[in-house]
C-alpha cells in the first residue's frame, strides 16, 4: 500500500509541476487565496475532487492554490470501495489522498454509510446480515485511512425532509441504533478522526434540522463519539436560510463542530450579471456565518468550478453554481468570499488585507495569532515525549486555537493531552480542548503528546497558530 501511495504521490507531484507551469489562472494576489485567509481565521476552505479532475491542469492549478481541504467526490463511497461483499478497492481513494498530501490539503473522508451509491449486494442482504456487513465495511475503510483523514462523514444523508429517519437498508435492519453503531465502529478504527453526520436541507432551522438536532442530543447523551454535523449547503440562488447562523450556533452549543461541507448555489441558466451578484451575496453570507461561529471549522465547495460541478447533470436548466466559471476564472462569488474572509478580493495588489467586523466574533482577538512556541523532546529508542508551550505574544486574547506543525518522518502520535491531534503523522493539527481554548495576552497553555519513532526523534518543525507562524 505504501509503495502504491508513494508512486501515486510522485505521479501527482509530476502532474502538479506540469500544472503549475501551465496554470494561467491567478485570480488574486497570493496573499488573498481562500485557504490563506481562512487559515488566518483558524478555518479551512475546501473543495471536492474526483479522480478525473487530477488530469485537468487548469482545475488542479486553482484547487491547489486556493483550497486546503479536499473531499473525494465519489471515490470513498461504498460502491467504489466494496463493490462486492468482502472485496475492497481503495485505489481511487488512495490516489486522491496522495494528491491531497502532496499539496498540503487535509482530507474529509466521504462517506462510510449512505443509502445512495450503495452496491446492490448490501440492499439484497437478509436483514440479519446487514449489521455485520456495515461494521466490516466501516472498520475496513476507516482502518485503511486511519491517520490520513481529518474527518469522516460516517453516516450521510440519514434524514427524510420531515425529520424522521430514512427507511434505508440500515434503518430497516437495525432501527435508529445503526447510527450510533456506525459512529462507534468508526471511532474504534480511527480514534483521531472527527466523526460527522452530514445532510442537506439542514442548513436553516426546520423540521429536518430539528430531527438532526434531536438525534445528536440523544447520541451525546449515550456517549456516542460524534464530533460534528455537516451542513451540505446545496443552495438555490437567493435562498440561503436566514436562520443558518442560529442553526449552526445551536449545534455548536452542544459541543459539536459544524462544517459547510458541499457548498454550491445554483442559478437558472443563462445566468445574468444580477444573478452572479446575488450569488456573491449568498456566498458572502455563508462564509460570514461560518466565521461567526467558533466551532464552524470550515467551508467546502462541491467541486472547483462550473465546468466540473454536478449541478447541470442533476438539475436540468441550472448551473453556474460555483465560484469559478467554465474556464476557471473567478466569479463575483469568489471575490465576495475573499472579502468575507477579510481579504481584498479582485484586486491584484498585495496591499494588506482589511480586517472585517466578523473577525472579532470568530475568535475574540481575530483569527490570526502572534505566538511563541517552546518545546522539549525526551526520546528513547522507539518513543518520545514532546511538551509544547504556546504563548500569546499579541495584544488580543486568542479564543479557540489550532496549532499546526510537522512531525519528523517516521513519527506517529499515540496519545496526547490538553488538545486533540489529527492526523497522527505528517502535518498535524492540534486543536484546543474545551478547557484551554482561551489564551490571554501574555498567557500560555501547555500541551503535549507521546509518539513512536523509527530513528528520527527530532522535535516538530514549523509551528503556526490559527494560520500564523509562531516564533520559537
Ligand atoms: O449529489 C451531490 C452530492 C450530495 N451529497 C452527497 C454527495 O456525495 C453527492 O455527490 C454526488 C457526486 O458529486 C456525483 O458525482 O453524488 C452523486 C451520486 O449521488 C454523484 O453522481 C454519480 C452519478 O449519478 C453516477 O451516474 C456516476 O456513475 O457519479 C457517479 C460516478 O461518476
Short mmCIF file of C-alpha atoms and ligand atoms in Angstrom, two decimals:
data_model
loop_
_atom_site.label_atom_id
_atom_site.label_comp_id
_atom_site.label_asym_id
_atom_site.label_seq_id
_atom_site.Cartn_x
_atom_site.Cartn_y
_atom_site.Cartn_z
CA UNK A 1 0.00 0.00 0.00
CA UNK A 2 2.74 2.41 0.89
CA UNK A 3 4.58 1.86 -2.37
CA UNK A 4 1.41 2.43 -4.31
CA UNK A 5 0.73 5.61 -2.36
CA UNK A 6 4.28 6.76 -2.95
CA UNK A 7 4.05 6.06 -6.66
CA UNK A 8 0.72 7.85 -6.81
CA UNK A 9 2.14 10.77 -4.88
CA UNK A 10 5.13 11.04 -7.23
CA UNK A 11 2.84 10.96 -10.23
CA UNK A 12 0.76 13.67 -8.63
CA UNK A 13 3.80 15.82 -7.90
CA UNK A 14 4.91 15.44 -11.51
CA UNK A 15 1.49 16.35 -12.88
CA UNK A 16 1.20 19.24 -10.46
CA UNK A 17 4.57 20.58 -11.56
CA UNK A 18 3.27 20.46 -15.08
CA UNK A 19 0.02 22.05 -13.99
CA UNK A 20 1.93 24.75 -12.15
CA UNK A 21 3.88 25.63 -15.25
CA UNK A 22 0.74 25.76 -17.36
CA UNK A 23 -1.63 27.43 -14.94
CA UNK A 24 -2.73 30.78 -16.24
CA UNK A 25 -5.29 31.39 -13.55
CA UNK A 26 -4.01 33.76 -10.91
CA UNK A 27 -7.23 35.35 -9.73
CA UNK A 28 -5.84 37.42 -6.92
CA UNK A 29 -2.62 38.11 -5.14
CA UNK A 30 -1.15 35.07 -3.42
CA UNK A 31 -1.82 36.59 -0.03
CA UNK A 32 -5.53 36.60 -0.72
CA UNK A 33 -6.09 32.93 -1.51
CA UNK A 34 -9.16 31.47 0.12
CA UNK A 35 -7.07 28.99 2.07
CA UNK A 36 -4.62 31.53 3.46
CA UNK A 37 -7.37 33.86 4.51
CA UNK A 38 -9.38 31.02 6.06
CA UNK A 39 -6.31 29.73 7.89
CA UNK A 40 -5.81 33.23 9.26
CA UNK A 41 -9.20 32.82 10.89
CA UNK A 42 -8.47 29.32 12.16
CA UNK A 43 -10.65 27.71 9.48
CA UNK A 44 -10.13 25.83 6.22
CA UNK A 45 -11.54 26.35 2.73
CA UNK A 46 -12.11 23.09 0.89
CA UNK A 47 -13.21 21.62 -2.39
CA UNK A 48 -14.40 18.25 -3.68
CA UNK A 49 -12.35 16.44 -6.31
CA UNK A 50 -12.91 13.29 -8.33
CA UNK A 51 -10.03 11.32 -9.77
CA UNK A 52 -10.56 12.50 -13.34
CA UNK A 53 -10.10 16.11 -12.18
CA UNK A 54 -6.43 15.39 -11.48
CA UNK A 55 -5.57 15.38 -15.19
CA UNK A 56 -7.08 18.86 -15.75
CA UNK A 57 -4.13 21.17 -15.18
CA UNK A 58 -6.23 24.33 -15.03
CA UNK A 59 -8.53 22.83 -12.42
CA UNK A 60 -5.56 21.48 -10.47
CA UNK A 61 -3.93 24.92 -10.53
CA UNK A 62 -6.98 26.51 -8.92
CA UNK A 63 -7.57 23.63 -6.49
CA UNK A 64 -4.02 23.64 -5.14
CA UNK A 65 -3.65 27.42 -4.91
CA UNK A 66 -7.00 28.12 -3.26
CA UNK A 67 -8.05 25.14 -1.14
CA UNK A 68 -6.53 23.37 1.86
CA UNK A 69 -9.13 20.64 2.41
CA UNK A 70 -10.21 18.00 -0.10
CA UNK A 71 -13.29 15.78 -0.12
CA UNK A 72 -13.26 12.89 -2.59
CA UNK A 73 -16.44 13.32 -4.64
CA UNK A 74 -17.11 9.63 -5.22
CA UNK A 75 -14.00 7.53 -4.57
CA UNK A 76 -14.54 6.66 -0.91
CA UNK A 77 -18.19 5.64 -1.33
CA UNK A 78 -19.30 2.06 -0.76
CA UNK A 79 -19.93 1.24 -4.45
CA UNK A 80 -16.27 2.01 -5.18
CA UNK A 81 -14.62 0.75 -2.01
CA UNK A 82 -16.51 -2.55 -1.53
CA UNK A 83 -18.28 -3.32 -4.81
CA UNK A 84 -18.82 -6.93 -3.77
CA UNK A 85 -19.04 -8.46 -0.33
CA UNK A 86 -15.61 -8.53 1.30
CA UNK A 87 -13.74 -7.30 -1.78
CA UNK A 88 -12.22 -3.88 -1.16
CA UNK A 89 -10.81 -1.35 -3.61
CA UNK A 90 -9.08 1.69 -2.20
CA UNK A 91 -7.06 2.58 -5.31
CA UNK A 92 -9.12 5.60 -6.44
CA UNK A 93 -9.42 6.96 -2.90
CA UNK A 94 -5.69 6.45 -2.32
CA UNK A 95 -4.86 8.45 -5.45
CA UNK A 96 -6.89 11.39 -4.17
CA UNK A 97 -5.38 11.15 -0.69
CA UNK A 98 -1.89 11.13 -2.23
CA UNK A 99 -2.78 14.20 -4.27
CA UNK A 100 -4.07 16.00 -1.18
CA UNK A 101 -0.99 15.11 0.82
CA UNK A 102 1.31 16.27 -1.97
CA UNK A 103 -0.42 19.65 -1.85
CA UNK A 104 -0.78 20.05 1.92
CA UNK A 105 -4.52 19.61 1.79
CA UNK A 106 -6.30 17.73 4.55
CA UNK A 107 -8.98 15.21 3.67
CA UNK A 108 -12.64 14.93 4.66
CA UNK A 109 -13.48 11.25 4.27
CA UNK A 110 -16.80 10.91 2.43
CA UNK A 111 -18.53 8.59 3.28
CA UNK A 112 -18.88 5.31 5.17
CA UNK A 113 -22.63 4.59 5.32
CA UNK A 114 -25.13 6.02 2.81
CA UNK A 115 -28.29 4.77 1.15
CA UNK A 116 -27.05 6.02 -2.25
CA UNK A 117 -24.13 4.72 -4.31
CA UNK A 118 -24.64 1.57 -2.27
CA UNK A 119 -23.89 -1.63 -4.15
CA UNK A 120 -26.85 -3.92 -4.74
CA UNK A 121 -25.39 -6.72 -2.66
CA UNK A 122 -25.89 -4.72 0.53
CA UNK A 123 -29.54 -3.95 -0.14
CA UNK A 124 -30.10 -7.62 -1.04
CA UNK A 125 -28.70 -9.00 2.21
CA UNK A 126 -31.10 -10.66 4.62
CA UNK A 127 -31.70 -8.09 7.36
CA UNK A 128 -29.90 -10.16 9.99
CA UNK A 129 -26.66 -9.80 8.00
CA UNK A 130 -26.72 -6.04 7.42
CA UNK A 131 -25.18 -5.02 10.74
CA UNK A 132 -22.15 -7.27 10.31
CA UNK A 133 -21.69 -6.06 6.73
CA UNK A 134 -21.90 -2.43 7.84
CA UNK A 135 -19.46 -2.90 10.70
CA UNK A 136 -16.99 -4.74 8.47
CA UNK A 137 -17.23 -2.00 5.85
CA UNK A 138 -16.76 0.81 8.34
CA UNK A 139 -13.91 -0.91 10.15
CA UNK A 140 -12.04 -1.85 6.99
CA UNK A 141 -12.32 1.55 5.33
CA UNK A 142 -11.70 3.66 8.42
CA UNK A 143 -8.70 1.46 9.30
CA UNK A 144 -7.31 1.79 5.77
CA UNK A 145 -7.42 5.59 6.01
CA UNK A 146 -6.51 5.80 9.68
CA UNK A 147 -4.37 8.86 10.32
CA UNK A 148 -4.94 10.15 6.78
CA UNK A 149 -8.34 11.78 7.11
CA UNK A 150 -9.27 14.78 9.20
CA UNK A 151 -12.88 13.67 9.45
CA UNK A 152 -15.37 11.08 8.27
CA UNK A 153 -18.92 11.61 7.13
CA UNK A 154 -19.80 8.39 8.94
CA UNK A 155 -23.47 8.41 8.05
CA UNK A 156 -24.50 10.50 5.07
CA UNK A 157 -27.97 11.91 4.48
CA UNK A 158 -29.88 9.79 7.02
CA UNK A 159 -32.95 12.05 7.23
CA UNK A 160 -36.23 12.48 5.41
CA UNK A 161 -37.42 16.05 4.88
CA UNK A 162 -39.87 15.78 7.80
CA UNK A 163 -37.08 14.98 10.25
CA UNK A 164 -37.75 11.24 10.52
CA UNK A 165 -35.02 8.78 9.61
CA UNK A 166 -34.89 7.49 6.08
CA UNK A 167 -36.01 3.87 5.80
CA UNK A 168 -32.96 2.55 4.02
CA UNK A 169 -31.28 -0.85 4.26
CA UNK A 170 -29.54 0.11 7.50
CA UNK A 171 -32.56 1.58 9.26
CA UNK A 172 -34.77 -1.29 8.15
CA UNK A 173 -32.35 -3.85 9.53
CA UNK A 174 -31.25 -2.14 12.74
CA UNK A 175 -33.59 0.76 13.50
CA UNK A 176 -32.28 4.11 14.77
CA UNK A 177 -29.40 2.38 16.54
CA UNK A 178 -27.49 1.86 13.30
CA UNK A 179 -26.22 5.42 13.52
CA UNK A 180 -24.67 5.04 16.97
CA UNK A 181 -23.24 1.68 15.92
CA UNK A 182 -21.63 3.12 12.78
CA UNK A 183 -20.07 6.01 14.71
CA UNK A 184 -18.76 3.78 17.48
CA UNK A 185 -17.33 1.37 14.92
CA UNK A 186 -15.57 4.19 13.05
CA UNK A 187 -14.18 5.57 16.30
CA UNK A 188 -12.72 2.21 17.23
CA UNK A 189 -10.93 2.09 13.87
CA UNK A 190 -9.67 5.71 13.80
CA UNK A 191 -9.99 7.42 17.17
CA UNK A 192 -8.44 10.68 15.91
CA UNK A 193 -10.84 11.36 13.03
CA UNK A 194 -13.70 13.79 13.69
CA UNK A 195 -16.87 11.80 13.10
CA UNK A 196 -19.73 13.58 11.34
CA UNK A 197 -23.32 13.15 10.38
CA UNK A 198 -23.82 15.00 7.10
CA UNK A 199 -27.04 16.01 5.36
CA UNK A 200 -28.68 18.51 3.01
CA UNK A 201 -31.56 20.89 3.75
CA UNK A 202 -30.44 21.10 7.38
CA UNK A 203 -28.73 24.48 6.95
CA UNK A 204 -31.60 26.50 8.44
CA UNK A 205 -33.91 25.73 11.34
CA UNK A 206 -36.62 23.42 10.00
CA UNK A 207 -38.18 20.02 10.59
CA UNK A 208 -35.19 18.18 9.11
CA UNK A 209 -32.55 20.06 11.11
CA UNK A 210 -34.73 19.64 14.21
CA UNK A 211 -34.58 15.89 13.57
CA UNK A 212 -30.79 16.08 13.33
CA UNK A 213 -30.63 18.17 16.49
CA UNK A 214 -32.69 15.66 18.48
CA UNK A 215 -30.64 12.78 17.16
CA UNK A 216 -27.26 14.29 18.05
CA UNK A 217 -28.55 15.26 21.51
CA UNK A 218 -29.51 11.66 22.08
CA UNK A 219 -26.20 10.36 20.68
CA UNK A 220 -24.27 12.67 23.01
CA UNK A 221 -26.39 11.54 25.96
CA UNK A 222 -25.44 7.94 25.13
CA UNK A 223 -21.75 8.84 24.95
CA UNK A 224 -21.52 8.16 21.22
CA UNK A 225 -18.32 9.81 19.91
CA UNK A 226 -19.93 12.11 17.37
CA UNK A 227 -17.69 15.10 16.60
CA UNK A 228 -19.61 17.23 14.15
CA UNK A 229 -22.55 17.95 11.92
CA UNK A 230 -22.05 18.68 8.22
CA UNK A 231 -24.38 21.11 6.50
CA UNK A 232 -24.10 20.26 2.80
CA UNK A 233 -25.41 23.66 1.62
CA UNK A 234 -26.56 22.91 -1.91
CA UNK A 235 -28.43 26.19 -2.26
CA UNK A 236 -30.72 27.71 -4.86
CA UNK A 237 -29.87 31.32 -5.75
CA UNK A 238 -31.19 33.76 -3.15
CA UNK A 239 -32.32 31.02 -0.77
CA UNK A 240 -29.64 30.83 1.90
CA UNK A 241 -31.79 30.44 5.02
CA UNK A 242 -31.82 33.44 7.34
CA UNK A 243 -31.63 31.01 10.28
CA UNK A 244 -28.37 29.38 9.14
CA UNK A 245 -26.23 31.21 11.70
CA UNK A 246 -28.58 30.43 14.59
CA UNK A 247 -28.82 26.83 13.43
CA UNK A 248 -25.04 26.41 13.38
CA UNK A 249 -24.84 28.01 16.80
CA UNK A 250 -27.31 25.58 18.34
CA UNK A 251 -25.28 22.59 17.13
CA UNK A 252 -22.04 24.23 18.27
CA UNK A 253 -23.60 24.85 21.69
CA UNK A 254 -23.93 21.07 22.09
CA UNK A 255 -20.13 20.91 21.92
CA UNK A 256 -20.00 19.77 18.29
CA UNK A 257 -18.05 21.09 15.35
CA UNK A 258 -20.08 22.24 12.39
CA UNK A 259 -18.89 22.46 8.79
CA UNK A 260 -20.28 23.65 5.49
CA UNK A 261 -19.44 20.54 3.53
CA UNK A 262 -20.72 20.80 -0.07
CA UNK A 263 -21.46 24.44 -0.86
CA UNK A 264 -22.86 25.47 -4.22
CA UNK A 265 -25.57 27.91 -5.30
CA UNK A 266 -27.39 27.01 -8.47
CA UNK A 267 -28.74 29.50 -10.97
CA UNK A 268 -31.31 29.05 -13.71
CA UNK A 269 -29.36 29.41 -16.96
CA UNK A 270 -28.41 31.65 -18.59
CA UNK A 271 -27.07 33.47 -15.52
CA UNK A 272 -27.45 37.26 -15.64
CA UNK A 273 -24.97 39.61 -14.03
CA UNK A 274 -27.63 40.35 -11.40
CA UNK A 275 -27.76 36.61 -10.69
CA UNK A 276 -24.00 36.50 -10.25
CA UNK A 277 -24.19 39.43 -7.81
CA UNK A 278 -26.89 37.63 -5.82
CA UNK A 279 -24.67 34.55 -5.80
CA UNK A 280 -21.84 36.68 -4.43
CA UNK A 281 -24.16 37.83 -1.64
CA UNK A 282 -25.14 34.23 -0.93
CA UNK A 283 -21.52 33.05 -0.71
CA UNK A 284 -20.63 36.00 1.48
CA UNK A 285 -23.49 35.14 3.85
CA UNK A 286 -22.40 31.54 4.17
CA UNK A 287 -18.74 32.38 4.75
CA UNK A 288 -19.63 35.10 7.27
CA UNK A 289 -21.96 32.75 9.12
CA UNK A 290 -19.17 30.20 9.47
CA UNK A 291 -16.72 32.86 10.64
CA UNK A 292 -19.20 33.97 13.27
CA UNK A 293 -19.31 30.51 14.86
CA UNK A 294 -16.10 29.47 16.61
CA UNK A 295 -16.97 25.78 16.19
CA UNK A 296 -17.55 26.16 12.44
CA UNK A 297 -14.32 24.61 11.25
CA UNK A 298 -14.51 25.49 7.56
CA UNK A 299 -16.37 25.76 4.30
CA UNK A 300 -16.01 23.32 1.39
CA UNK A 301 -17.39 23.90 -2.07
CA UNK A 302 -18.67 20.86 -4.01
CA UNK A 303 -16.29 20.94 -6.96
CA UNK A 304 -13.85 23.59 -8.16
CA UNK A 305 -15.68 25.39 -10.96
CA UNK A 306 -18.85 25.44 -13.01
CA UNK A 307 -17.20 23.17 -15.58
CA UNK A 308 -16.84 20.27 -13.12
CA UNK A 309 -19.96 20.91 -11.00
CA UNK A 310 -22.56 18.14 -10.59
CA UNK A 311 -25.42 20.64 -10.89
CA UNK A 312 -26.08 20.73 -14.67
CA UNK A 313 -26.19 16.92 -14.73
CA UNK A 314 -28.66 16.74 -11.86
CA UNK A 315 -30.88 19.83 -12.30
CA UNK A 316 -31.84 20.43 -15.88
CA UNK A 317 -31.61 24.11 -16.85
CA UNK A 318 -29.49 25.01 -13.81
CA UNK A 319 -25.78 25.60 -13.45
CA UNK A 320 -23.20 28.33 -12.78
CA UNK A 321 -23.31 27.15 -9.15
CA UNK A 322 -19.68 27.67 -8.04
CA UNK A 323 -17.12 30.46 -7.53
CA UNK A 324 -15.30 29.75 -10.84
CA UNK A 325 -16.72 29.93 -14.35
CA UNK A 326 -16.48 27.38 -17.18
CA UNK A 327 -12.87 28.48 -17.81
CA UNK A 328 -11.89 28.54 -14.14
CA UNK A 329 -11.90 32.30 -13.98
CA UNK A 330 -13.12 33.69 -10.65
CA UNK A 331 -16.70 34.95 -10.47
CA UNK A 332 -18.17 37.59 -8.13
CA UNK A 333 -18.83 34.84 -5.58
CA UNK A 334 -15.06 34.28 -5.32
CA UNK A 335 -14.37 37.95 -4.67
CA UNK A 336 -17.21 38.06 -2.14
CA UNK A 337 -15.79 35.04 -0.32
CA UNK A 338 -12.33 36.60 -0.20
CA UNK A 339 -13.82 39.83 1.13
CA UNK A 340 -15.90 38.00 3.73
CA UNK A 341 -12.67 36.36 4.92
CA UNK A 342 -11.11 39.78 5.37
CA UNK A 343 -9.08 39.81 2.17
CA UNK A 344 -9.07 42.24 -0.68
CA UNK A 345 -10.55 40.12 -3.43
CA UNK A 346 -10.47 41.03 -7.06
CA UNK A 347 -7.54 43.33 -6.60
CA UNK A 348 -4.20 42.03 -7.73
CA UNK A 349 -2.46 44.36 -5.34
CA UNK A 350 -0.56 42.88 -2.46
CA UNK A 351 -1.72 45.53 -0.01
CA UNK A 352 -2.50 44.24 3.45
CA UNK A 353 -5.97 42.86 3.93
CA UNK A 354 -8.52 44.85 5.87
CA UNK A 355 -9.99 43.01 8.82
CA UNK A 356 -13.77 42.90 8.84
CA UNK A 357 -16.03 43.14 11.82
CA UNK A 358 -16.75 39.44 11.55
CA UNK A 359 -13.22 38.67 12.64
CA UNK A 360 -13.99 39.67 16.20
CA UNK A 361 -16.71 37.09 16.53
CA UNK A 362 -14.58 34.34 15.03
CA UNK A 363 -12.17 34.26 17.87
CA UNK A 364 -12.17 37.19 20.23
CA UNK A 365 -8.86 38.54 19.13
CA UNK A 366 -9.33 37.94 15.43
CA UNK A 367 -8.25 34.88 13.53
CA UNK A 368 -4.51 35.21 13.31
CA UNK A 369 -2.21 34.97 16.26
CA UNK A 370 1.02 36.45 17.48
CA UNK A 371 2.55 33.47 19.15
CA UNK A 372 5.66 31.87 20.50
CA UNK A 373 6.14 28.14 20.84
CA UNK A 374 8.75 26.49 23.02
CA UNK A 375 9.09 22.75 23.22
CA UNK A 376 11.15 19.95 24.65
CA UNK A 377 11.52 16.40 23.44
CA UNK A 378 12.56 13.42 25.55
CA UNK A 379 13.30 10.40 23.43
CA UNK A 380 14.14 6.75 23.99
CA UNK A 381 14.88 4.03 21.45
CA UNK A 382 11.43 3.80 19.87
CA UNK A 383 9.40 6.55 21.50
CA UNK A 384 9.39 10.15 22.58
CA UNK A 385 7.51 12.62 24.73
CA UNK A 386 7.02 16.14 23.40
CA UNK A 387 5.96 19.03 25.64
CA UNK A 388 4.85 22.24 23.96
CA UNK A 389 4.10 25.65 25.46
CA UNK A 390 2.10 28.05 23.32
CA UNK A 391 2.30 31.71 24.35
CA UNK A 392 0.09 34.54 23.13
CA UNK A 393 2.57 37.34 22.41
CA UNK A 394 -0.05 39.63 20.86
CA UNK A 395 -2.26 42.23 22.47
CA UNK A 396 -5.54 40.36 21.85
CA UNK A 397 -6.81 37.22 23.51
CA UNK A 398 -6.80 34.02 21.46
CA UNK A 399 -10.20 32.37 21.71
CA UNK A 400 -10.09 28.95 20.10
CA UNK A 401 -6.88 27.74 18.51
CA UNK A 402 -5.35 25.23 16.13
CA UNK A 403 -1.63 24.65 16.28
CA UNK A 404 -0.23 23.17 13.06
CA UNK A 405 3.19 21.54 12.96
CA UNK A 406 5.06 18.89 11.05
CA UNK A 407 6.34 15.70 12.64
CA UNK A 408 9.69 14.28 11.57
CA UNK A 409 9.38 11.35 9.14
CA UNK A 410 8.59 8.06 10.87
CA UNK A 411 6.94 9.63 13.90
CA UNK A 412 3.37 8.71 14.85
CA UNK A 413 1.46 10.21 17.75
CA UNK A 414 -0.02 7.56 20.04
CA UNK A 415 -1.63 9.75 22.67
CA UNK A 416 -1.73 13.38 23.66
CA UNK A 417 -3.04 15.76 26.29
CA UNK A 418 -4.69 19.18 26.50
CA UNK A 419 -5.52 19.13 22.76
CA UNK A 420 -6.73 16.73 20.09
CA UNK A 421 -4.18 15.74 17.47
CA UNK A 422 -5.04 14.84 13.89
CA UNK A 423 -3.76 13.20 11.81
CA UNK A 424 -1.20 11.25 13.85
CA UNK A 425 1.72 11.72 11.46
CA UNK A 426 2.93 14.21 8.88
CA UNK A 427 1.37 17.65 9.19
CA UNK A 428 -0.58 17.58 12.43
CA UNK A 429 -3.25 19.95 13.71
CA UNK A 430 -3.56 20.20 17.49
CA UNK A 431 -6.97 21.66 18.35
CA UNK A 432 -7.66 23.15 21.76
CA UNK A 433 -9.52 21.13 24.36
CA UNK A 434 -12.80 22.53 25.68
CA UNK A 435 -11.00 23.97 28.73
CA UNK A 436 -7.91 25.61 27.20
CA UNK A 437 -9.18 27.41 24.09
CA UNK A 438 -8.69 30.87 25.58
CA UNK A 439 -5.17 32.31 25.88
CA UNK A 440 -4.94 35.79 27.36
CA UNK A 441 -2.37 38.28 26.01
CA UNK A 442 0.91 37.31 27.64
CA UNK A 443 -0.59 33.99 28.75
CA UNK A 444 0.25 30.47 27.67
CA UNK A 445 -1.07 26.91 27.53
CA UNK A 446 0.87 23.67 27.73
CA UNK A 447 0.08 20.65 25.62
CA UNK A 448 1.96 17.53 24.66
CA UNK A 449 1.97 14.10 23.20
CA UNK A 450 3.77 10.80 23.02
CA UNK A 451 4.85 9.36 19.70
CA UNK A 452 6.64 6.37 18.29
CA UNK A 453 9.63 6.96 16.03
CA UNK A 454 11.76 4.89 13.69
CA UNK A 455 15.12 6.50 14.44
CA UNK A 456 14.46 10.20 13.92
CA UNK A 457 13.43 11.69 17.25
CA UNK A 458 13.67 15.33 16.16
CA UNK A 459 11.18 17.82 17.61
CA UNK A 460 8.36 19.00 15.32
CA UNK A 461 9.05 21.85 12.92
CA UNK A 462 7.27 24.99 11.73
CA UNK A 463 4.60 25.77 14.29
CA UNK A 464 1.73 28.02 13.28
CA UNK A 465 -1.22 29.09 15.40
CA UNK A 466 -4.52 29.87 13.65
CA UNK A 467 -2.63 30.17 10.38
CA UNK A 468 0.19 32.43 11.57
CA UNK A 469 3.76 31.29 12.02
CA UNK A 470 4.97 31.32 15.62
CA UNK A 471 8.39 32.38 16.82
CA UNK A 472 10.40 29.92 18.88
O1 LIG B 1 -25.38 14.79 -5.31
C1 LIG B 1 -24.47 15.75 -4.86
C2 LIG B 1 -23.86 15.34 -3.54
C3 LIG B 1 -24.92 15.34 -2.45
N1 LIG B 1 -24.36 14.98 -1.17
C4 LIG B 1 -23.57 13.77 -1.13
C5 LIG B 1 -22.54 13.74 -2.23
O2 LIG B 1 -21.85 12.52 -2.21
C6 LIG B 1 -23.20 13.97 -3.58
O3 LIG B 1 -22.16 13.87 -4.58
C7 LIG B 1 -22.57 13.40 -5.82
C8 LIG B 1 -21.40 13.38 -6.78
O4 LIG B 1 -20.91 14.69 -6.94
C9 LIG B 1 -21.86 12.85 -8.14
O5 LIG B 1 -20.75 12.66 -9.00
O6 LIG B 1 -23.11 12.13 -5.70
C10 LIG B 1 -23.68 11.69 -6.91
C11 LIG B 1 -24.43 10.40 -6.67
O7 LIG B 1 -25.45 10.58 -5.75
C12 LIG B 1 -22.58 11.54 -7.95
O8 LIG B 1 -23.13 11.20 -9.20
C13 LIG B 1 -22.84 9.95 -9.68
C14 LIG B 1 -23.69 9.72 -10.91
O9 LIG B 1 -25.06 9.83 -10.54
C15 LIG B 1 -23.42 8.35 -11.45
O10 LIG B 1 -24.16 8.16 -12.62
C16 LIG B 1 -21.92 8.16 -11.68
O11 LIG B 1 -21.66 6.83 -12.04
O12 LIG B 1 -21.46 9.84 -10.04
C17 LIG B 1 -21.16 8.52 -10.40
C18 LIG B 1 -19.65 8.38 -10.57
O13 LIG B 1 -19.18 9.26 -11.55
#
